[in-house]
PDB file of C-alpha atoms and ligand atoms in Angstrom:
ATOM      1  CA  MET H  47     -11.631 -16.854  -6.379  1.00 96.00           C
ATOM      2  CA  TYR H  48     -11.006 -13.837  -3.631  1.00 98.00           C
ATOM      3  CA  GLU H  49     -13.478 -10.985  -2.709  1.00 98.00           C
ATOM      4  CA  ILE H  50     -11.808  -7.492  -2.494  1.00 98.00           C
ATOM      5  CA  LYS H  51     -12.851  -4.305   0.365  1.00 98.00           C
ATOM      6  CA  SER H  52     -11.931  -1.193   0.795  1.00 98.00           C
ATOM      7  CA  LEU H  53     -12.681   1.066   3.775  1.00 98.00           C
ATOM      8  CA  LYS H  54     -11.761   4.699   4.028  1.00 98.00           C
ATOM      9  CA  LEU H  55     -10.846   5.794   7.998  1.00 98.00           C
ATOM     10  CA  GLY H  56      -9.636   8.328   9.229  1.00 98.00           C
ATOM     11  CA  HIS H  57      -8.282  11.529   9.223  1.00 97.00           C
ATOM     12  CA  MET H  58      -6.211  11.176   6.171  1.00 97.00           C
ATOM     13  CA  ASP H  59      -8.601   8.891   4.569  1.00 97.00           C
ATOM     14  CA  ASN H  60      -6.474   6.190   4.396  1.00 98.00           C
ATOM     15  CA  LEU H  61      -7.592   3.256   2.691  1.00 98.00           C
ATOM     16  CA  ILE H  62      -8.013   0.030   4.477  1.00 98.00           C
ATOM     17  CA  TYR H  63      -8.705  -3.082   2.101  1.00 99.00           C
ATOM     18  CA  LEU H  64     -10.001  -6.641   3.090  1.00 99.00           C
ATOM     19  CA  ILE H  65      -9.043  -9.711   0.764  1.00 98.00           C
ATOM     20  CA  LYS H  66     -10.955 -12.459   1.241  1.00 98.00           C
ATOM     21  CA  ASP H  67     -10.440 -16.150  -0.196  1.00 98.00           C
ATOM     22  CA  LYS H  68     -13.829 -17.988  -0.648  1.00 98.00           C
ATOM     23  CA  LYS H  69     -12.680 -21.628  -0.864  1.00 98.00           C
ATOM     24  CA  THR H  70     -11.287 -20.735   2.900  1.00 98.00           C
ATOM     25  CA  ASN H  71     -13.173 -17.713   4.311  1.00 98.00           C
ATOM     26  CA  GLU H  72     -10.107 -16.339   5.682  1.00 98.00           C
ATOM     27  CA  ILE H  73      -9.583 -12.523   5.378  1.00 98.00           C
ATOM     28  CA  ALA H  74      -6.393 -10.701   5.319  1.00 98.00           C
ATOM     29  CA  VAL H  75      -6.255  -6.818   6.011  1.00 98.00           C
ATOM     30  CA  ILE H  76      -4.349  -4.654   4.533  1.00 99.00           C
ATOM     31  CA  ASP H  77      -3.266  -1.525   6.710  1.00 98.00           C
ATOM     32  CA  PRO H  78      -5.219  -1.679   9.615  1.00 98.00           C
ATOM     33  CA  ALA H  79      -5.869   1.561  10.818  1.00 98.00           C
ATOM     34  CA  TRP H  80      -8.050   4.473  12.721  1.00 98.00           C
ATOM     35  CA  ASP H  81     -11.362   2.175  13.317  1.00 98.00           C
ATOM     36  CA  VAL H  82     -10.798  -1.154  13.473  1.00 98.00           C
ATOM     37  CA  ASP H  83     -15.009  -2.051  15.539  1.00 98.00           C
ATOM     38  CA  ALA H  84     -15.220  -0.936  11.560  1.00 98.00           C
ATOM     39  CA  ILE H  85     -12.589  -3.345   9.822  1.00 98.00           C
ATOM     40  CA  PHE H  86     -14.535  -6.420  12.019  1.00 98.00           C
ATOM     41  CA  ASN H  87     -17.811  -5.558  11.093  1.00 98.00           C
ATOM     42  CA  ALA H  88     -16.557  -4.856   7.378  1.00 98.00           C
ATOM     43  CA  ALA H  89     -15.033  -8.630   8.091  1.00 98.00           C
ATOM     44  CA  ASP H  90     -19.044  -9.790   9.325  1.00 98.00           C
ATOM     45  CA  LYS H  91     -20.658  -8.158   6.894  1.00 98.00           C
ATOM     46  CA  MET H  92     -18.250 -11.084   4.182  1.00 98.00           C
ATOM     47  CA  GLU H  93     -18.918 -13.689   6.128  1.00 98.00           C
ATOM     48  CA  GLY H  94     -14.936 -14.269   6.712  1.00 98.00           C
ATOM     49  CA  VAL H  95     -12.365 -14.256  10.420  1.00 98.00           C
ATOM     50  CA  ILE H  96      -9.481 -11.652   9.723  1.00 98.00           C
ATOM     51  CA  THR H  97      -6.214 -14.600   9.561  1.00 98.00           C
ATOM     52  CA  GLN H  98      -3.311 -12.471   8.219  1.00 98.00           C
ATOM     53  CA  ILE H  99      -2.097  -8.809   8.347  1.00 98.00           C
ATOM     54  CA  PHE H 100       0.094  -7.743   5.337  1.00 98.00           C
ATOM     55  CA  LEU H 101       1.877  -3.854   5.725  1.00 98.00           C
ATOM     56  CA  THR H 102       2.078  -2.081   2.631  1.00 98.00           C
ATOM     57  CA  HIS H 103       5.054   0.250   5.312  1.00 98.00           C
ATOM     58  CA  SER H 104       4.379   1.115   9.250  1.00 97.00           C
ATOM     59  CA  HIS H 105       4.304   4.786   9.029  1.00 97.00           C
ATOM     60  CA  TYR H 106       1.517   5.349  11.876  1.00 96.00           C
ATOM     61  CA  ASP H 107      -1.667   5.603  10.041  1.00 98.00           C
ATOM     62  CA  HIS H 108      -1.177   2.327   8.318  1.00 98.00           C
ATOM     63  CA  VAL H 109      -0.214   0.451  11.578  1.00 97.00           C
ATOM     64  CA  ASN H 110      -2.253   2.219  14.709  1.00 97.00           C
ATOM     65  CA  GLY H 111      -4.534  -1.094  14.275  1.00 98.00           C
ATOM     66  CA  VAL H 112      -2.176  -3.602  14.225  1.00 98.00           C
ATOM     67  CA  ASP H 113      -1.846  -3.748  17.668  1.00 97.00           C
ATOM     68  CA  GLU H 114      -6.206  -4.326  18.523  1.00 98.00           C
ATOM     69  CA  VAL H 115      -6.226  -7.020  15.229  1.00 98.00           C
ATOM     70  CA  LEU H 116      -3.699  -9.125  16.922  1.00 97.00           C
ATOM     71  CA  HIS H 117      -5.103  -8.605  19.995  1.00 97.00           C
ATOM     72  CA  ARG H 118      -8.698  -9.986  18.653  1.00 98.00           C
ATOM     73  CA  THR H 119      -7.551 -12.623  16.543  1.00 98.00           C
ATOM     74  CA  ASP H 120      -5.212 -15.199  15.865  1.00 97.00           C
ATOM     75  CA  ALA H 121      -3.568 -13.714  12.741  1.00 98.00           C
ATOM     76  CA  GLN H 122      -0.234 -13.799  11.252  1.00 98.00           C
ATOM     77  CA  LEU H 123       1.314 -10.272  10.667  1.00 98.00           C
ATOM     78  CA  HIS H 124       3.736  -9.723   7.668  1.00 98.00           C
ATOM     79  CA  VAL H 125       6.065  -7.590   6.142  1.00 98.00           C
ATOM     80  CA  HIS H 126       8.768  -6.542   4.426  1.00 97.00           C
ATOM     81  CA  LYS H 127      12.111  -7.283   6.735  1.00 97.00           C
ATOM     82  CA  ILE H 128      14.219  -3.572   5.929  1.00 97.00           C
ATOM     83  CA  GLU H 129      10.657  -2.221   6.861  1.00 97.00           C
ATOM     84  CA  ASP H 130       9.999  -4.444  10.140  1.00 96.00           C
ATOM     85  CA  ARG H 131      13.673  -3.417  11.450  1.00 95.00           C
ATOM     86  CA  PHE H 132      12.766   0.287  10.425  1.00 96.00           C
ATOM     87  CA  TRP H 133       9.856   0.757  12.060  1.00 95.00           C
ATOM     88  CA  GLY H 134      11.030  -1.291  15.342  1.00 91.00           C
ATOM     89  CA  GLY H 135       8.293  -4.603  15.300  1.00 78.00           C
ATOM     90  CA  ALA H 136       9.835  -5.651  18.213  1.00 77.00           C
ATOM     91  CA  GLY H 137       7.538  -8.296  19.559  1.00 80.00           C
ATOM     92  CA  ARG H 138       4.410  -8.739  17.291  1.00 91.00           C
ATOM     93  CA  ASN H 139       6.494 -11.913  15.699  1.00 92.00           C
ATOM     94  CA  ALA H 140       5.688 -10.455  12.435  1.00 96.00           C
ATOM     95  CA  THR H 141       6.235 -12.831   9.219  1.00 97.00           C
ATOM     96  CA  LEU H 142       9.198 -11.389   7.613  1.00 97.00           C
ATOM     97  CA  HIS H 143       9.455 -10.826   3.737  1.00 98.00           C
ATOM     98  CA  SER H 144      11.409 -10.059   0.830  1.00 98.00           C
ATOM     99  CA  GLY H 145      10.462  -8.663  -2.434  1.00 98.00           C
ATOM    100  CA  GLY H 146       9.697 -12.010  -4.363  1.00 98.00           C
ATOM    101  CA  ASP H 147       7.827 -13.510  -2.057  1.00 98.00           C
ATOM    102  CA  HIS H 148       4.260 -15.500  -2.169  1.00 98.00           C
ATOM    103  CA  LEU H 149       2.155 -14.964   0.444  1.00 97.00           C
ATOM    104  CA  LYS H 150      -1.120 -17.843   0.228  1.00 98.00           C
ATOM    105  CA  LEU H 151      -4.005 -16.728   1.626  1.00 98.00           C
ATOM    106  CA  GLY H 152      -6.456 -19.788   1.645  1.00 97.00           C
ATOM    107  CA  SER H 153      -6.692 -20.632  -1.849  1.00 97.00           C
ATOM    108  CA  THR H 154      -5.989 -16.992  -2.373  1.00 98.00           C
ATOM    109  CA  GLU H 155      -2.172 -16.175  -3.791  1.00 98.00           C
ATOM    110  CA  LEU H 156      -0.272 -12.419  -3.366  1.00 98.00           C
ATOM    111  CA  LYS H 157       3.042 -11.123  -4.591  1.00 98.00           C
ATOM    112  CA  ILE H 158       5.455  -9.427  -2.644  1.00 98.00           C
ATOM    113  CA  HIS H 159       7.189  -6.293  -4.400  1.00 98.00           C
ATOM    114  CA  HIS H 160       9.330  -3.991  -2.520  1.00 98.00           C
ATOM    115  CA  THR H 161       9.119  -1.106  -3.607  1.00 98.00           C
ATOM    116  CA  PRO H 162      11.763   1.469  -1.119  1.00 98.00           C
ATOM    117  CA  GLY H 163      11.411   5.535  -1.629  1.00 98.00           C
ATOM    118  CA  HIS H 164       8.720   6.460   0.539  1.00 98.00           C
ATOM    119  CA  THR H 165      10.034   4.396   3.408  1.00 98.00           C
ATOM    120  CA  PRO H 166      13.344   1.461   3.212  1.00 98.00           C
ATOM    121  CA  GLY H 167      10.665  -1.279   3.454  1.00 98.00           C
ATOM    122  CA  SER H 168       8.042  -0.059   1.513  1.00 98.00           C
ATOM    123  CA  VAL H 169       6.090  -3.293  -0.539  1.00 98.00           C
ATOM    124  CA  CYS H 170       3.207  -3.243  -2.690  1.00 98.00           C
ATOM    125  CA  TYR H 171       0.734  -6.551  -3.230  1.00 98.00           C
ATOM    126  CA  GLU H 172       0.490  -8.002  -5.880  1.00 98.00           C
ATOM    127  CA  LEU H 173      -3.174  -9.920  -6.798  1.00 98.00           C
ATOM    128  CA  ASP H 174      -3.671 -10.728  -9.901  1.00 97.00           C
ATOM    129  CA  GLY H 175      -4.601  -7.717 -11.812  1.00 98.00           C
ATOM    130  CA  ASN H 176      -4.771  -5.939  -8.830  1.00 98.00           C
ATOM    131  CA  LEU H 177      -1.800  -3.853  -7.040  1.00 98.00           C
ATOM    132  CA  PHE H 178      -2.040  -2.399  -3.835  1.00 99.00           C
ATOM    133  CA  THR H 179       0.150   0.136  -3.661  1.00 98.00           C
ATOM    134  CA  GLY H 180       0.147   1.107   0.008  1.00 98.00           C
ATOM    135  CA  ASP H 181       1.872   4.953  -0.234  1.00 98.00           C
ATOM    136  CA  THR H 182       4.278   3.896  -3.095  1.00 98.00           C
ATOM    137  CA  VAL H 183       2.116   5.440  -5.907  1.00 98.00           C
ATOM    138  CA  PHE H 184      -1.019   7.750  -5.184  1.00 98.00           C
ATOM    139  CA  VAL H 185      -3.253   7.892  -7.755  1.00 98.00           C
ATOM    140  CA  TYR H 186      -1.728  11.281 -10.075  1.00 96.00           C
ATOM    141  CA  GLY H 187       0.416  10.822  -7.046  1.00 96.00           C
ATOM    142  CA  CYS H 188       3.621   9.336  -4.835  1.00 97.00           C
ATOM    143  CA  GLY H 189       3.742   9.042  -1.376  1.00 97.00           C
ATOM    144  CA  ARG H 190       7.140  11.912   0.620  1.00 96.00           C
ATOM    145  CA  CYS H 191      10.312  11.009   0.688  1.00 97.00           C
ATOM    146  CA  ASN H 192      10.573  13.837   2.733  1.00 96.00           C
ATOM    147  CA  LEU H 193       9.534  11.823   5.466  1.00 94.00           C
ATOM    148  CA  ARG H 194      12.233   9.875   8.010  1.00 92.00           C
ATOM    149  CA  GLY H 195      13.386   6.839   5.969  1.00 94.00           C
ATOM    150  CA  GLY H 196      12.719   8.520   2.793  1.00 98.00           C
ATOM    151  CA  ASP H 197      14.252   9.084  -0.297  1.00 98.00           C
ATOM    152  CA  PRO H 198      13.240  10.496  -3.718  1.00 98.00           C
ATOM    153  CA  GLU H 199      15.861   8.470  -5.616  1.00 98.00           C
ATOM    154  CA  ALA H 200      14.635   5.038  -4.951  1.00 98.00           C
ATOM    155  CA  MET H 201      11.719   6.410  -5.171  1.00 98.00           C
ATOM    156  CA  TYR H 202      12.203   7.304  -9.163  1.00 98.00           C
ATOM    157  CA  HIS H 203      14.553   3.851  -9.376  1.00 98.00           C
ATOM    158  CA  THR H 204      10.481   2.161  -8.339  1.00 98.00           C
ATOM    159  CA  LEU H 205       8.035   3.793 -10.245  1.00 98.00           C
ATOM    160  CA  ASN H 206      10.594   3.283 -13.652  1.00 98.00           C
ATOM    161  CA  LYS H 207      10.466  -0.611 -12.361  1.00 98.00           C
ATOM    162  CA  ILE H 208       6.572  -0.284 -11.448  1.00 98.00           C
ATOM    163  CA  GLY H 209       5.433   1.148 -15.076  1.00 98.00           C
ATOM    164  CA  LYS H 210       7.871  -1.156 -16.985  1.00 97.00           C
ATOM    165  CA  SER H 211       6.911  -4.309 -15.058  1.00 97.00           C
ATOM    166  CA  PHE H 212       3.218  -4.391 -14.946  1.00 98.00           C
ATOM    167  CA  ALA H 213      -0.043  -4.536 -17.524  1.00 98.00           C
ATOM    168  CA  PRO H 214      -1.271  -1.074 -18.052  1.00 98.00           C
ATOM    169  CA  GLU H 215      -4.822  -3.530 -17.227  1.00 98.00           C
ATOM    170  CA  MET H 216      -3.358  -3.527 -13.646  1.00 98.00           C
ATOM    171  CA  THR H 217      -5.509  -2.162 -11.317  1.00 98.00           C
ATOM    172  CA  VAL H 218      -4.354   0.492  -9.112  1.00 98.00           C
ATOM    173  CA  LEU H 219      -4.988   0.407  -5.212  1.00 98.00           C
ATOM    174  CA  PRO H 220      -3.728   3.228  -3.179  1.00 98.00           C
ATOM    175  CA  GLY H 221      -3.419   3.869   0.727  1.00 98.00           C
ATOM    176  CA  HIS H 222      -4.540   7.253   0.382  1.00 98.00           C
ATOM    177  CA  ASP H 223      -7.953   8.468  -1.582  1.00 97.00           C
ATOM    178  CA  TYR H 224      -6.382  11.647  -1.842  1.00 96.00           C
ATOM    179  CA  ALA H 225      -7.488  11.764  -5.812  1.00 96.00           C
ATOM    180  CA  THR H 226     -10.598  12.727  -8.110  1.00 94.00           C
ATOM    181  CA  CYS H 227     -11.159   8.076  -7.692  1.00 96.00           C
ATOM    182  CA  PRO H 228      -9.932   6.031  -5.673  1.00 97.00           C
ATOM    183  CA  SER H 229      -8.954   3.505  -7.886  1.00 98.00           C
ATOM    184  CA  SER H 230      -6.754   3.387 -11.015  1.00 98.00           C
ATOM    185  CA  THR H 231      -4.700   1.474 -13.651  1.00 98.00           C
ATOM    186  CA  ILE H 232      -1.043   1.383 -14.518  1.00 98.00           C
ATOM    187  CA  GLY H 233      -2.187   2.789 -17.657  1.00 98.00           C
ATOM    188  CA  GLN H 234      -3.720   5.910 -16.650  1.00 98.00           C
ATOM    189  CA  GLN H 235      -0.929   6.518 -13.883  1.00 98.00           C
ATOM    190  CA  LEU H 236       1.322   6.232 -17.035  1.00 98.00           C
ATOM    191  CA  ASN H 237      -0.609   8.642 -19.139  1.00 97.00           C
ATOM    192  CA  GLY H 238      -0.957  11.653 -15.830  1.00 96.00           C
ATOM    193  CA  ASN H 239       0.637  11.244 -13.209  1.00 97.00           C
ATOM    194  CA  PRO H 240       3.028  14.071 -13.457  1.00 95.00           C
ATOM    195  CA  PHE H 241       6.122  10.944 -11.262  1.00 97.00           C
ATOM    196  CA  PHE H 242       6.064   8.926 -13.781  1.00 97.00           C
ATOM    197  CA  ASN H 243       6.394  11.279 -16.297  1.00 96.00           C
ATOM    198  CA  ILE H 244       9.650  12.959 -14.746  1.00 96.00           C
ATOM    199  CA  LYS H 245      12.586  11.179 -17.620  1.00 93.00           C
ATOM    200  CA  THR H 246      15.425  12.596 -15.588  1.00 97.00           C
ATOM    201  CA  LEU H 247      16.500  11.099 -11.820  1.00 98.00           C
ATOM    202  CA  HIS H 248      17.669  14.771 -10.832  1.00 97.00           C
ATOM    203  CA  GLY H 249      14.490  16.240 -12.169  1.00 97.00           C
ATOM    204  CA  PHE H 250      12.541  13.839 -10.223  1.00 97.00           C
ATOM    205  CA  VAL H 251      13.899  14.872  -6.992  1.00 97.00           C
ATOM    206  CA  ASP H 252      13.779  18.105  -7.585  1.00 97.00           C
ATOM    207  CA  TYR H 253      10.079  17.898  -8.452  1.00 96.00           C
ATOM    208  CA  ARG H 254       8.828  15.155  -5.161  1.00 96.00           C
ATOM    209  CA  MET H 255      11.145  17.291  -2.679  1.00 95.00           C
ATOM    210  CA  ASN H 256      10.283  21.146  -4.169  1.00 93.00           C
ATOM    211  CA  LYS H 257       8.295  21.686  -6.448  1.00 87.00           C
ATOM    212  CA  HIS H 258       5.212  18.919  -5.737  1.00 80.00           C
ATOM    213  CA  TYR H 259       2.494  21.577  -4.542  1.00 73.00           C
ATOM    214  CA  ARG H 260      -0.170  20.037  -6.376  1.00 75.00           C
ATOM    215  CA  SER H 261      -3.393  20.210  -4.370  1.00 82.00           C
ATOM    216  CA  MET H 262      -6.189  17.874  -3.444  1.00 88.00           C
ATOM    217  CA  PRO H 263      -7.539  15.601  -4.781  1.00 92.00           C
ATOM    218  CA  TYR H 264      -5.438  14.684  -7.822  1.00 93.00           C
ATOM    219  CA  GLY H 265      -6.436  14.728 -10.973  1.00 91.00           C
ATOM    220  CA  PRO H 266      -4.441  13.788 -14.544  1.00 91.00           C
ATOM    221  CA  VAL H 267      -2.187  16.356 -15.910  1.00 88.00           C
ATOM    222  CA  SER H 268      -1.845  16.444 -19.210  1.00 75.00           C
TER     223      SER H 268
HETATM  224 FE1  FE2 I 133       3.763   6.495   4.748  1.00 78.91          FE
END
């Protein structure tokens, strides 16, 4: 069994997640950033030890605590091999992954899904009925595709795949708290997230790149 704790940190409303394997008390941190002391305090409260770092992608606001966590612990860093190349994560001795790989945190197992679009090596982590989506899926939004490495066509295919691959009850745990609620389900996103409801590639690319000017907090569209 496991326990999940989320922290909202930094001026960009990042959501950082800690997963504790209850059998071994090992903790994985997803996207450590902004306030590493807060992350360690949370780990202490959970009575666990940080042994792994899982990155959803390598943008600054998701990785700016990585080096300090590596410095203060014996943790192993995990990143998609394409993202590592894109990031230039040299010197951190990351374990490089491909989509479909499984990760072990004590007796807890996660699966990596390669979900390019926001960056070339973005991933989502699946843990039972939970999907940690980084900047791929936001609650009623999705990550920008106009930053370096962004690709709106890839994002279209990624969201199509996500919509078809997971049960409607699957919980979506995004990398930012940009919406009326911090988490959601695949079913709610299929219904109310505009990015899951544009049926053509051309229409999606045009909306993502030129027309998406909704203000935060994001809510459902009908
Ligand atoms: Fe990002």
